[in-house]
mmCIF file of N, CA, C and O and ligand atoms in Angstrom:
data_model
loop_
_atom_site.group_PDB
_atom_site.id
_atom_site.type_symbol
_atom_site.label_atom_id
_atom_site.label_comp_id
_atom_site.label_asym_id
_atom_site.label_seq_id
_atom_site.Cartn_x
_atom_site.Cartn_y
_atom_site.Cartn_z
ATOM 1 N N MET A 34 -14.203 -32.617 6.700
ATOM 2 C CA MET A 34 -13.771 -31.333 7.277
ATOM 3 C C MET A 34 -12.259 -31.179 7.173
ATOM 4 O O MET A 34 -11.522 -31.496 8.086
ATOM 5 N N HIS A 35 -11.797 -30.693 6.040
ATOM 6 C CA HIS A 35 -10.345 -30.520 5.898
ATOM 7 C C HIS A 35 -9.854 -29.315 6.682
ATOM 8 O O HIS A 35 -8.658 -29.123 6.822
ATOM 9 N N GLU A 36 -10.772 -28.523 7.233
ATOM 10 C CA GLU A 36 -10.356 -27.391 8.050
ATOM 11 C C GLU A 36 -9.538 -27.842 9.258
ATOM 12 O O GLU A 36 -8.671 -27.102 9.716
ATOM 13 N N VAL A 37 -9.828 -29.040 9.766
ATOM 14 C CA VAL A 37 -9.084 -29.536 10.924
ATOM 15 C C VAL A 37 -7.607 -29.711 10.567
ATOM 16 O O VAL A 37 -6.718 -29.291 11.305
ATOM 17 N N ALA A 38 -7.356 -30.291 9.403
ATOM 18 C CA ALA A 38 -5.979 -30.481 8.951
ATOM 19 C C ALA A 38 -5.308 -29.133 8.681
ATOM 20 O O ALA A 38 -4.133 -28.932 9.012
ATOM 21 N N LEU A 39 -6.070 -28.215 8.084
ATOM 22 C CA LEU A 39 -5.512 -26.893 7.808
ATOM 23 C C LEU A 39 -5.185 -26.164 9.101
ATOM 24 O O LEU A 39 -4.154 -25.505 9.220
ATOM 25 N N ALA A 40 -6.086 -26.298 10.091
ATOM 26 C CA ALA A 40 -5.876 -25.655 11.383
ATOM 27 C C ALA A 40 -4.619 -26.207 12.048
ATOM 28 O O ALA A 40 -3.824 -25.458 12.615
ATOM 29 N N GLN A 41 -4.433 -27.519 11.929
ATOM 30 C CA GLN A 41 -3.231 -28.138 12.500
ATOM 31 C C GLN A 41 -1.983 -27.579 11.817
ATOM 32 O O GLN A 41 -0.977 -27.304 12.470
ATOM 33 N N GLY A 42 -2.072 -27.381 10.526
ATOM 34 C CA GLY A 42 -0.945 -26.816 9.781
ATOM 35 C C GLY A 42 -0.598 -25.420 10.253
ATOM 36 O O GLY A 42 0.577 -25.051 10.347
ATOM 37 N N ILE A 43 -1.628 -24.634 10.573
ATOM 38 C CA ILE A 43 -1.391 -23.269 11.055
ATOM 39 C C ILE A 43 -0.736 -23.305 12.436
ATOM 40 O O ILE A 43 0.206 -22.560 12.712
ATOM 41 N N VAL A 44 -1.224 -24.197 13.297
ATOM 42 C CA VAL A 44 -0.617 -24.354 14.624
ATOM 43 C C VAL A 44 0.851 -24.760 14.475
ATOM 44 O O VAL A 44 1.723 -24.239 15.177
ATOM 45 N N ASP A 45 1.140 -25.648 13.526
ATOM 46 C CA ASP A 45 2.522 -26.090 13.299
ATOM 47 C C ASP A 45 3.410 -24.917 12.877
ATOM 48 O O ASP A 45 4.556 -24.813 13.301
ATOM 49 N N ILE A 46 2.856 -24.042 12.038
ATOM 50 C CA ILE A 46 3.625 -22.877 11.588
ATOM 51 C C ILE A 46 3.957 -21.980 12.771
ATOM 52 O O ILE A 46 5.094 -21.535 12.942
ATOM 53 N N VAL A 47 2.935 -21.731 13.618
ATOM 54 C CA VAL A 47 3.140 -20.867 14.790
ATOM 55 C C VAL A 47 4.161 -21.495 15.736
ATOM 56 O O VAL A 47 5.058 -20.815 16.252
ATOM 57 N N THR A 48 4.039 -22.798 15.956
ATOM 58 C CA THR A 48 4.948 -23.494 16.867
ATOM 59 C C THR A 48 6.390 -23.421 16.360
ATOM 60 O O THR A 48 7.319 -23.119 17.117
ATOM 61 N N ALA A 49 6.561 -23.680 15.076
ATOM 62 C CA ALA A 49 7.906 -23.642 14.486
ATOM 63 C C ALA A 49 8.502 -22.240 14.615
ATOM 64 O O ALA A 49 9.682 -22.076 14.935
ATOM 65 N N GLN A 50 7.649 -21.256 14.378
ATOM 66 C CA GLN A 50 8.111 -19.867 14.446
ATOM 67 C C GLN A 50 8.501 -19.495 15.880
ATOM 68 O O GLN A 50 9.476 -18.786 16.103
ATOM 69 N N SER A 51 7.735 -19.984 16.854
ATOM 70 C CA SER A 51 8.030 -19.649 18.255
ATOM 71 C C SER A 51 9.340 -20.293 18.680
ATOM 72 O O SER A 51 10.104 -19.732 19.462
ATOM 73 N N GLU A 52 9.619 -21.491 18.154
ATOM 74 C CA GLU A 52 10.888 -22.143 18.488
ATOM 75 C C GLU A 52 12.060 -21.384 17.870
ATOM 76 O O GLU A 52 13.120 -21.255 18.463
ATOM 77 N N ARG A 53 11.830 -20.856 16.677
ATOM 78 C CA ARG A 53 12.896 -20.149 15.983
ATOM 79 C C ARG A 53 13.128 -18.759 16.592
ATOM 80 O O ARG A 53 14.254 -18.331 16.799
ATOM 81 N N ASP A 54 12.006 -18.067 16.887
ATOM 82 C CA ASP A 54 12.134 -16.676 17.334
ATOM 83 C C ASP A 54 12.102 -16.520 18.853
ATOM 84 O O ASP A 54 12.358 -15.440 19.369
ATOM 85 N N GLY A 55 11.727 -17.583 19.552
ATOM 86 C CA GLY A 55 11.771 -17.553 21.002
ATOM 87 C C GLY A 55 10.630 -16.827 21.693
ATOM 88 O O GLY A 55 10.745 -16.460 22.854
ATOM 89 N N PHE A 56 9.499 -16.617 20.991
ATOM 90 C CA PHE A 56 8.359 -16.028 21.710
ATOM 91 C C PHE A 56 7.527 -17.127 22.358
ATOM 92 O O PHE A 56 7.586 -18.285 21.963
ATOM 93 N N LYS A 57 6.775 -16.726 23.397
ATOM 94 C CA LYS A 57 6.015 -17.724 24.156
ATOM 95 C C LYS A 57 4.598 -17.918 23.617
ATOM 96 O O LYS A 57 4.076 -19.021 23.593
ATOM 97 N N HIS A 58 3.997 -16.802 23.259
ATOM 98 C CA HIS A 58 2.604 -16.879 22.828
ATOM 99 C C HIS A 58 2.338 -16.002 21.619
ATOM 100 O O HIS A 58 2.786 -14.852 21.575
ATOM 101 N N ALA A 59 1.588 -16.556 20.701
ATOM 102 C CA ALA A 59 1.099 -15.746 19.590
ATOM 103 C C ALA A 59 -0.195 -15.085 20.050
ATOM 104 O O ALA A 59 -1.012 -15.706 20.738
ATOM 105 N N LYS A 60 -0.351 -13.812 19.705
ATOM 106 C CA LYS A 60 -1.585 -13.111 20.081
ATOM 107 C C LYS A 60 -2.578 -13.086 18.929
ATOM 108 O O LYS A 60 -3.762 -13.330 19.109
ATOM 109 N N VAL A 61 -2.073 -12.756 17.750
ATOM 110 C CA VAL A 61 -2.925 -12.681 16.574
ATOM 111 C C VAL A 61 -2.221 -13.368 15.406
ATOM 112 O O VAL A 61 -1.020 -13.162 15.190
ATOM 113 N N VAL A 62 -2.976 -14.191 14.708
ATOM 114 C CA VAL A 62 -2.450 -14.834 13.503
ATOM 115 C C VAL A 62 -3.209 -14.262 12.313
ATOM 116 O O VAL A 62 -4.434 -14.387 12.242
ATOM 117 N N HIS A 63 -2.502 -13.596 11.431
ATOM 118 C CA HIS A 63 -3.140 -13.031 10.245
ATOM 119 C C HIS A 63 -3.093 -14.052 9.124
ATOM 120 O O HIS A 63 -2.029 -14.577 8.798
ATOM 121 N N ILE A 64 -4.255 -14.327 8.562
ATOM 122 C CA ILE A 64 -4.343 -15.345 7.520
ATOM 123 C C ILE A 64 -5.037 -14.776 6.297
ATOM 124 O O ILE A 64 -6.151 -14.248 6.380
ATOM 125 N N GLU A 65 -4.352 -14.891 5.186
ATOM 126 C CA GLU A 65 -4.931 -14.469 3.918
ATOM 127 C C GLU A 65 -5.792 -15.624 3.415
ATOM 128 O O GLU A 65 -5.319 -16.754 3.282
ATOM 129 N N LEU A 66 -7.070 -15.321 3.172
ATOM 130 C CA LEU A 66 -7.987 -16.388 2.773
ATOM 131 C C LEU A 66 -8.707 -16.010 1.478
ATOM 132 O O LEU A 66 -9.460 -15.039 1.430
ATOM 133 N N GLY A 67 -8.443 -16.785 0.462
ATOM 134 C CA GLY A 67 -9.074 -16.538 -0.834
ATOM 135 C C GLY A 67 -10.518 -17.022 -0.838
ATOM 136 O O GLY A 67 -10.867 -17.992 -0.158
ATOM 137 N N ALA A 68 -11.344 -16.330 -1.614
ATOM 138 C CA ALA A 68 -12.767 -16.681 -1.677
ATOM 139 C C ALA A 68 -12.985 -18.068 -2.278
ATOM 140 O O ALA A 68 -14.036 -18.680 -2.084
ATOM 141 N N LEU A 69 -11.995 -18.565 -3.013
ATOM 142 C CA LEU A 69 -12.154 -19.872 -3.657
ATOM 143 C C LEU A 69 -11.355 -20.963 -2.959
ATOM 144 O O LEU A 69 -11.108 -22.020 -3.517
ATOM 145 N N ALA A 70 -10.946 -20.710 -1.721
ATOM 146 C CA ALA A 70 -10.112 -21.680 -1.011
ATOM 147 C C ALA A 70 -10.923 -22.852 -0.463
ATOM 148 O O ALA A 70 -10.355 -23.833 0.000
ATOM 149 N N ASN A 71 -12.231 -22.760 -0.550
ATOM 150 C CA ASN A 71 -13.088 -23.818 -0.008
ATOM 151 C C ASN A 71 -12.862 -24.047 1.473
ATOM 152 O O ASN A 71 -12.761 -25.180 1.935
ATOM 153 N N VAL A 72 -12.741 -22.957 2.196
ATOM 154 C CA VAL A 72 -12.511 -23.050 3.638
ATOM 155 C C VAL A 72 -13.598 -22.263 4.346
ATOM 156 O O VAL A 72 -13.893 -21.122 3.982
ATOM 157 N N MET A 73 -14.222 -22.889 5.337
ATOM 158 C CA MET A 73 -15.180 -22.171 6.167
ATOM 159 C C MET A 73 -14.414 -21.542 7.328
ATOM 160 O O MET A 73 -13.870 -22.261 8.165
ATOM 161 N N PRO A 74 -14.384 -20.208 7.393
ATOM 162 C CA PRO A 74 -13.587 -19.554 8.442
ATOM 163 C C PRO A 74 -13.958 -20.026 9.849
ATOM 164 O O PRO A 74 -13.079 -20.263 10.671
ATOM 165 N N GLU A 75 -15.262 -20.192 10.106
ATOM 166 C CA GLU A 75 -15.685 -20.599 11.454
ATOM 167 C C GLU A 75 -15.108 -21.969 11.803
ATOM 168 O O GLU A 75 -14.668 -22.209 12.925
ATOM 169 N N ALA A 76 -15.125 -22.871 10.828
ATOM 170 C CA ALA A 76 -14.613 -24.228 11.069
ATOM 171 C C ALA A 76 -13.107 -24.190 11.292
ATOM 172 O O ALA A 76 -12.569 -24.943 12.111
ATOM 173 N N LEU A 77 -12.442 -23.298 10.577
ATOM 174 C CA LEU A 77 -10.991 -23.180 10.733
ATOM 175 C C LEU A 77 -10.650 -22.648 12.126
ATOM 176 O O LEU A 77 -9.755 -23.162 12.793
ATOM 177 N N VAL A 78 -11.397 -21.635 12.577
ATOM 178 C CA VAL A 78 -11.164 -21.068 13.908
ATOM 179 C C VAL A 78 -11.414 -22.131 14.978
ATOM 180 O O VAL A 78 -10.629 -22.296 15.906
ATOM 181 N N PHE A 79 -12.492 -22.867 14.800
ATOM 182 C CA PHE A 79 -12.826 -23.927 15.765
ATOM 183 C C PHE A 79 -11.715 -24.972 15.824
ATOM 184 O O PHE A 79 -11.269 -25.370 16.900
ATOM 185 N N GLY A 80 -11.260 -25.413 14.658
ATOM 186 C CA GLY A 80 -10.176 -26.398 14.596
ATOM 187 C C GLY A 80 -8.894 -25.863 15.210
ATOM 188 O O GLY A 80 -8.181 -26.578 15.911
ATOM 189 N N PHE A 81 -8.649 -24.579 14.960
ATOM 190 C CA PHE A 81 -7.444 -23.938 15.483
ATOM 191 C C PHE A 81 -7.472 -23.908 17.006
ATOM 192 O O PHE A 81 -6.472 -24.177 17.668
ATOM 193 N N GLN A 82 -8.639 -23.590 17.551
ATOM 194 C CA GLN A 82 -8.750 -23.495 19.003
ATOM 195 C C GLN A 82 -8.453 -24.836 19.672
ATOM 196 O O GLN A 82 -7.787 -24.884 20.696
ATOM 197 N N SER A 83 -8.944 -25.913 19.080
ATOM 198 C CA SER A 83 -8.682 -27.200 19.723
ATOM 199 C C SER A 83 -7.273 -27.707 19.429
ATOM 200 O O SER A 83 -6.639 -28.304 20.293
ATOM 201 N N ALA A 84 -6.765 -27.449 18.219
ATOM 202 C CA ALA A 84 -5.422 -27.939 17.871
ATOM 203 C C ALA A 84 -4.316 -27.177 18.600
ATOM 204 O O ALA A 84 -3.207 -27.675 18.743
ATOM 205 N N SER A 85 -4.633 -25.954 19.064
ATOM 206 C CA SER A 85 -3.572 -25.121 19.628
ATOM 207 C C SER A 85 -3.396 -25.275 21.136
ATOM 208 O O SER A 85 -2.466 -24.693 21.706
ATOM 209 N N VAL A 86 -4.264 -26.053 21.774
ATOM 210 C CA VAL A 86 -4.172 -26.210 23.223
ATOM 211 C C VAL A 86 -2.784 -26.737 23.602
ATOM 212 O O VAL A 86 -2.295 -27.716 23.037
ATOM 213 N N GLY A 87 -2.139 -26.052 24.541
ATOM 214 C CA GLY A 87 -0.827 -26.471 25.014
ATOM 215 C C GLY A 87 0.327 -26.044 24.125
ATOM 216 O O GLY A 87 1.470 -26.419 24.368
ATOM 217 N N THR A 88 0.035 -25.260 23.088
ATOM 218 C CA THR A 88 1.109 -24.787 22.196
ATOM 219 C C THR A 88 1.231 -23.266 22.300
ATOM 220 O O THR A 88 0.429 -22.611 22.966
ATOM 221 N N ALA A 89 2.214 -22.731 21.596
ATOM 222 C CA ALA A 89 2.419 -21.277 21.580
ATOM 223 C C ALA A 89 1.271 -20.553 20.891
ATOM 224 O O ALA A 89 1.140 -19.344 21.000
ATOM 225 N N ALA A 90 0.437 -21.306 20.204
ATOM 226 C CA ALA A 90 -0.680 -20.695 19.475
ATOM 227 C C ALA A 90 -1.950 -20.624 20.315
ATOM 228 O O ALA A 90 -2.940 -20.015 19.922
ATOM 229 N N GLU A 91 -1.922 -21.247 21.487
ATOM 230 C CA GLU A 91 -3.132 -21.297 22.307
ATOM 231 C C GLU A 91 -3.596 -19.888 22.672
ATOM 232 O O GLU A 91 -2.806 -19.052 23.112
ATOM 233 N N GLY A 92 -4.879 -19.657 22.502
ATOM 234 C CA GLY A 92 -5.462 -18.368 22.869
ATOM 235 C C GLY A 92 -5.299 -17.287 21.820
ATOM 236 O O GLY A 92 -5.796 -16.173 21.989
ATOM 237 N N ALA A 93 -4.596 -17.589 20.740
ATOM 238 C CA ALA A 93 -4.399 -16.572 19.702
ATOM 239 C C ALA A 93 -5.694 -16.371 18.922
ATOM 240 O O ALA A 93 -6.510 -17.272 18.789
ATOM 241 N N ARG A 94 -5.854 -15.147 18.431
ATOM 242 C CA ARG A 94 -7.012 -14.795 17.626
ATOM 243 C C ARG A 94 -6.607 -14.884 16.163
ATOM 244 O O ARG A 94 -5.490 -14.539 15.800
ATOM 245 N N ILE A 95 -7.519 -15.354 15.349
ATOM 246 C CA ILE A 95 -7.242 -15.391 13.912
ATOM 247 C C ILE A 95 -7.904 -14.204 13.240
ATOM 248 O O ILE A 95 -9.088 -13.945 13.439
ATOM 249 N N GLU A 96 -7.116 -13.442 12.497
ATOM 250 C CA GLU A 96 -7.632 -12.326 11.694
ATOM 251 C C GLU A 96 -7.592 -12.761 10.242
ATOM 252 O O GLU A 96 -6.519 -13.027 9.704
ATOM 253 N N PHE A 97 -8.742 -12.822 9.618
ATOM 254 C CA PHE A 97 -8.757 -13.192 8.211
ATOM 255 C C PHE A 97 -8.633 -11.954 7.334
ATOM 256 O O PHE A 97 -9.257 -10.927 7.597
ATOM 257 N N ILE A 98 -7.815 -12.077 6.330
ATOM 258 C CA ILE A 98 -7.701 -11.032 5.321
ATOM 259 C C ILE A 98 -8.326 -11.617 4.057
ATOM 260 O O ILE A 98 -7.723 -12.460 3.395
ATOM 261 N N PRO A 99 -9.554 -11.225 3.752
ATOM 262 C CA PRO A 99 -10.217 -11.855 2.616
ATOM 263 C C PRO A 99 -9.618 -11.412 1.280
ATOM 264 O O PRO A 99 -9.277 -10.242 1.100
ATOM 265 N N ARG A 100 -9.467 -12.346 0.393
ATOM 266 C CA ARG A 100 -8.989 -12.052 -0.957
ATOM 267 C C ARG A 100 -10.055 -12.507 -1.943
ATOM 268 O O ARG A 100 -10.653 -13.568 -1.763
ATOM 269 N N PRO A 101 -10.297 -11.712 -2.971
ATOM 270 C CA PRO A 101 -11.355 -12.088 -3.915
ATOM 271 C C PRO A 101 -10.963 -13.285 -4.773
ATOM 272 O O PRO A 101 -9.785 -13.550 -4.993
ATOM 273 N N GLY A 102 -11.977 -13.985 -5.238
ATOM 274 C CA GLY A 102 -11.728 -15.028 -6.214
ATOM 275 C C GLY A 102 -11.713 -14.404 -7.600
ATOM 276 O O GLY A 102 -12.497 -13.505 -7.894
ATOM 277 N N THR A 103 -10.808 -14.859 -8.429
ATOM 278 C CA THR A 103 -10.775 -14.332 -9.788
ATOM 279 C C THR A 103 -10.699 -15.482 -10.788
ATOM 280 O O THR A 103 -10.191 -16.567 -10.483
ATOM 281 N N GLY A 104 -11.249 -15.222 -11.954
ATOM 282 C CA GLY A 104 -11.215 -16.231 -12.999
ATOM 283 C C GLY A 104 -11.056 -15.589 -14.360
ATOM 284 O O GLY A 104 -11.301 -14.385 -14.523
ATOM 285 N N TRP A 105 -10.629 -16.385 -15.308
ATOM 286 C CA TRP A 105 -10.474 -15.910 -16.685
ATOM 287 C C TRP A 105 -11.638 -16.465 -17.494
ATOM 288 O O TRP A 105 -11.790 -17.683 -17.618
ATOM 289 N N CYS A 106 -12.485 -15.549 -17.998
ATOM 290 C CA CYS A 106 -13.620 -16.003 -18.796
ATOM 291 C C CYS A 106 -13.173 -16.156 -20.254
ATOM 292 O O CYS A 106 -12.663 -15.212 -20.857
ATOM 293 N N MET A 107 -13.381 -17.349 -20.781
ATOM 294 C CA MET A 107 -12.927 -17.618 -22.150
ATOM 295 C C MET A 107 -13.816 -16.935 -23.186
ATOM 296 O O MET A 107 -13.369 -16.597 -24.276
ATOM 297 N N ASP A 108 -15.072 -16.737 -22.842
ATOM 298 C CA ASP A 108 -15.972 -16.066 -23.784
ATOM 299 C C ASP A 108 -15.728 -14.556 -23.811
ATOM 300 O O ASP A 108 -15.767 -13.931 -24.865
ATOM 301 N N CYS A 109 -15.514 -13.964 -22.639
ATOM 302 C CA CYS A 109 -15.297 -12.513 -22.576
ATOM 303 C C CYS A 109 -13.834 -12.149 -22.817
ATOM 304 O O CYS A 109 -13.533 -10.998 -23.111
ATOM 305 N N SER A 110 -12.926 -13.117 -22.638
ATOM 306 C CA SER A 110 -11.483 -12.855 -22.724
ATOM 307 C C SER A 110 -11.038 -11.779 -21.746
ATOM 308 O O SER A 110 -10.225 -10.922 -22.078
ATOM 309 N N VAL A 111 -11.616 -11.808 -20.562
ATOM 310 C CA VAL A 111 -11.166 -10.900 -19.510
ATOM 311 C C VAL A 111 -11.125 -11.654 -18.187
ATOM 312 O O VAL A 111 -11.744 -12.713 -18.043
ATOM 313 N N GLU A 112 -10.405 -11.054 -17.234
ATOM 314 C CA GLU A 112 -10.411 -11.606 -15.889
ATOM 315 C C GLU A 112 -11.589 -11.018 -15.134
ATOM 316 O O GLU A 112 -11.815 -9.808 -15.198
ATOM 317 N N VAL A 113 -12.335 -11.854 -14.470
ATOM 318 C CA VAL A 113 -13.512 -11.391 -13.740
ATOM 319 C C VAL A 113 -13.408 -11.817 -12.286
ATOM 320 O O VAL A 113 -12.663 -12.744 -11.944
ATOM 321 N N GLU A 114 -14.161 -11.127 -11.440
ATOM 322 C CA GLU A 114 -14.190 -11.492 -10.030
ATOM 323 C C GLU A 114 -15.336 -12.473 -9.816
ATOM 324 O O GLU A 114 -16.456 -12.224 -10.277
ATOM 325 N N VAL A 115 -15.056 -13.564 -9.161
ATOM 326 C CA VAL A 115 -16.091 -14.585 -8.951
ATOM 327 C C VAL A 115 -16.212 -14.886 -7.464
ATOM 328 O O VAL A 115 -15.215 -14.945 -6.758
ATOM 329 N N PRO A 116 -17.439 -15.057 -6.984
ATOM 330 C CA PRO A 116 -17.643 -15.229 -5.549
ATOM 331 C C PRO A 116 -17.403 -16.659 -5.064
ATOM 332 O O PRO A 116 -17.192 -16.888 -3.871
ATOM 333 N N ALA A 117 -17.448 -17.625 -5.962
ATOM 334 C CA ALA A 117 -17.330 -19.016 -5.547
ATOM 335 C C ALA A 117 -16.833 -19.841 -6.716
ATOM 336 O O ALA A 117 -16.760 -19.363 -7.846
ATOM 337 N N ARG A 118 -16.495 -21.082 -6.412
ATOM 338 C CA ARG A 118 -15.983 -21.971 -7.429
ATOM 339 C C ARG A 118 -17.061 -22.325 -8.465
ATOM 340 O O ARG A 118 -16.787 -22.486 -9.647
ATOM 341 N N VAL A 119 -18.283 -22.486 -7.971
ATOM 342 C CA VAL A 119 -19.400 -22.735 -8.862
ATOM 343 C C VAL A 119 -20.140 -21.410 -9.007
ATOM 344 O O VAL A 119 -20.902 -21.014 -8.135
ATOM 345 N N ALA A 120 -19.837 -20.691 -10.076
ATOM 346 C CA ALA A 120 -20.437 -19.375 -10.272
ATOM 347 C C ALA A 120 -20.485 -19.084 -11.758
ATOM 348 O O ALA A 120 -19.826 -19.760 -12.560
ATOM 349 N N LEU A 121 -21.281 -18.096 -12.104
ATOM 350 C CA LEU A 121 -21.379 -17.679 -13.497
ATOM 351 C C LEU A 121 -20.514 -16.439 -13.698
ATOM 352 O O LEU A 121 -20.353 -15.632 -12.785
ATOM 353 N N CYS A 122 -20.016 -16.289 -14.910
ATOM 354 C CA CYS A 122 -19.253 -15.091 -15.237
ATOM 355 C C CYS A 122 -20.159 -13.880 -15.011
ATOM 356 O O CYS A 122 -21.283 -13.831 -15.520
ATOM 357 N N PRO A 123 -19.711 -12.890 -14.225
ATOM 358 C CA PRO A 123 -20.570 -11.728 -13.941
ATOM 359 C C PRO A 123 -20.822 -10.871 -15.180
ATOM 360 O O PRO A 123 -21.753 -10.067 -15.196
ATOM 361 N N LYS A 124 -20.045 -11.036 -16.218
ATOM 362 C CA LYS A 124 -20.242 -10.232 -17.425
ATOM 363 C C LYS A 124 -21.201 -10.892 -18.415
ATOM 364 O O LYS A 124 -22.125 -10.259 -18.914
ATOM 365 N N CYS A 125 -20.977 -12.173 -18.706
ATOM 366 C CA CYS A 125 -21.771 -12.830 -19.750
ATOM 367 C C CYS A 125 -22.694 -13.917 -19.195
ATOM 368 O O CYS A 125 -23.513 -14.465 -19.923
ATOM 369 N N GLY A 126 -22.548 -14.250 -17.912
ATOM 370 C CA GLY A 126 -23.397 -15.287 -17.338
ATOM 371 C C GLY A 126 -22.980 -16.694 -17.739
ATOM 372 O O GLY A 126 -23.698 -17.659 -17.495
ATOM 373 N N GLY A 127 -21.833 -16.797 -18.350
ATOM 374 C CA GLY A 127 -21.366 -18.106 -18.816
ATOM 375 C C GLY A 127 -20.611 -18.878 -17.748
ATOM 376 O O GLY A 127 -20.309 -18.356 -16.675
ATOM 377 N N VAL A 128 -20.306 -20.117 -18.077
ATOM 378 C CA VAL A 128 -19.616 -20.976 -17.114
ATOM 379 C C VAL A 128 -18.194 -21.311 -17.575
ATOM 380 O O VAL A 128 -17.474 -22.043 -16.891
ATOM 381 N N LYS A 129 -17.800 -20.775 -18.731
ATOM 382 C CA LYS A 129 -16.485 -21.146 -19.268
ATOM 383 C C LYS A 129 -15.398 -20.230 -18.727
ATOM 384 O O LYS A 129 -14.865 -19.377 -19.421
ATOM 385 N N TRP A 130 -15.123 -20.378 -17.460
ATOM 386 C CA TRP A 130 -14.036 -19.593 -16.883
ATOM 387 C C TRP A 130 -13.151 -20.500 -16.037
ATOM 388 O O TRP A 130 -13.597 -21.522 -15.526
ATOM 389 N N MET A 131 -11.912 -20.103 -15.923
ATOM 390 C CA MET A 131 -10.937 -20.869 -15.152
ATOM 391 C C MET A 131 -10.479 -20.035 -13.970
ATOM 392 O O MET A 131 -10.302 -18.824 -14.090
ATOM 393 N N VAL A 132 -10.248 -20.716 -12.861
ATOM 394 C CA VAL A 132 -9.756 -20.025 -11.668
ATOM 395 C C VAL A 132 -8.357 -19.464 -11.921
ATOM 396 O O VAL A 132 -7.490 -20.169 -12.428
ATOM 397 N N THR A 133 -8.167 -18.186 -11.612
ATOM 398 C CA THR A 133 -6.828 -17.606 -11.730
ATOM 399 C C THR A 133 -6.306 -17.082 -10.390
ATOM 400 O O THR A 133 -5.130 -16.808 -10.255
ATOM 401 N N GLY A 134 -7.170 -16.935 -9.416
ATOM 402 C CA GLY A 134 -6.694 -16.448 -8.128
ATOM 403 C C GLY A 134 -7.753 -16.610 -7.053
ATOM 404 O O GLY A 134 -8.922 -16.834 -7.348
ATOM 405 N N GLY A 135 -7.322 -16.495 -5.815
ATOM 406 C CA GLY A 135 -8.276 -16.566 -4.714
ATOM 407 C C GLY A 135 -8.366 -17.932 -4.064
ATOM 408 O O GLY A 135 -9.306 -18.223 -3.340
ATOM 409 N N GLU A 136 -7.365 -18.790 -4.309
ATOM 410 C CA GLU A 136 -7.376 -20.117 -3.687
ATOM 411 C C GLU A 136 -6.440 -20.193 -2.482
ATOM 412 O O GLU A 136 -6.282 -21.251 -1.897
ATOM 413 N N GLN A 137 -5.841 -19.058 -2.130
ATOM 414 C CA GLN A 137 -4.802 -19.124 -1.109
ATOM 415 C C GLN A 137 -5.339 -19.184 0.314
ATOM 416 O O GLN A 137 -6.390 -18.656 0.616
ATOM 417 N N LEU A 138 -4.591 -19.876 1.151
ATOM 418 C CA LEU A 138 -4.793 -19.846 2.595
ATOM 419 C C LEU A 138 -3.387 -19.798 3.156
ATOM 420 O O LEU A 138 -2.669 -20.782 3.087
ATOM 421 N N ARG A 139 -2.969 -18.626 3.622
ATOM 422 C CA ARG A 139 -1.618 -18.591 4.143
ATOM 423 C C ARG A 139 -1.466 -17.600 5.287
ATOM 424 O O ARG A 139 -2.140 -16.568 5.339
ATOM 425 N N VAL A 140 -0.575 -17.981 6.191
ATOM 426 C CA VAL A 140 -0.267 -17.113 7.323
ATOM 427 C C VAL A 140 0.640 -16.009 6.815
ATOM 428 O O VAL A 140 1.683 -16.269 6.231
ATOM 429 N N THR A 141 0.205 -14.754 6.988
ATOM 430 C CA THR A 141 1.002 -13.650 6.477
ATOM 431 C C THR A 141 1.760 -12.924 7.582
ATOM 432 O O THR A 141 2.779 -12.305 7.329
ATOM 433 N N GLU A 142 1.241 -13.002 8.814
ATOM 434 C CA GLU A 142 1.871 -12.241 9.892
ATOM 435 C C GLU A 142 1.460 -12.814 11.235
ATOM 436 O O GLU A 142 0.335 -13.291 11.397
ATOM 437 N N LEU A 143 2.374 -12.745 12.179
ATOM 438 C CA LEU A 143 2.070 -13.153 13.549
ATOM 439 C C LEU A 143 2.324 -11.975 14.481
ATOM 440 O O LEU A 143 3.340 -11.300 14.362
ATOM 441 N N GLU A 144 1.376 -11.741 15.373
ATOM 442 C CA GLU A 144 1.644 -10.798 16.471
ATOM 443 C C GLU A 144 1.873 -11.626 17.704
ATOM 444 O O GLU A 144 1.074 -12.511 18.018
ATOM 445 N N VAL A 145 2.970 -11.366 18.394
ATOM 446 C CA VAL A 145 3.361 -12.233 19.498
ATOM 447 C C VAL A 145 3.628 -11.456 20.766
ATOM 448 O O VAL A 145 3.784 -10.234 20.752
ATOM 449 N N ASP A 146 3.658 -12.215 21.858
ATOM 450 C CA ASP A 146 4.026 -11.607 23.140
ATOM 451 C C ASP A 146 5.525 -11.641 23.319
ATOM 452 O O ASP A 146 6.148 -12.637 23.016
HETATM 453 ZN ZN1 ZN B 1695 -17.824 -14.038 -19.493
#
């Protein structure tokens, strides 16, 4: 479950930001999550809730901003949208594609008190 480590990283970001900006509590954490990031949102939220106890992130809600996965199909020579890492090219049904986007997990915005 690498979500626990990722959740800790998000709490660290919020904590660092609160020390820098002087806010007490984060209300909402906006996170951009790519379809190919291999992250289960529920597991991340669960990890976040336990990792944030006693920090400025405690009680904050996570808002996910989903981003599509994209890949370059070598047979079609086009970029296609793919739902998962193990998927077929939606155009030709082939497997010869490389990930080009959708692996991100990043905090894009904090709403604070
Ligand atoms: Zn293709």
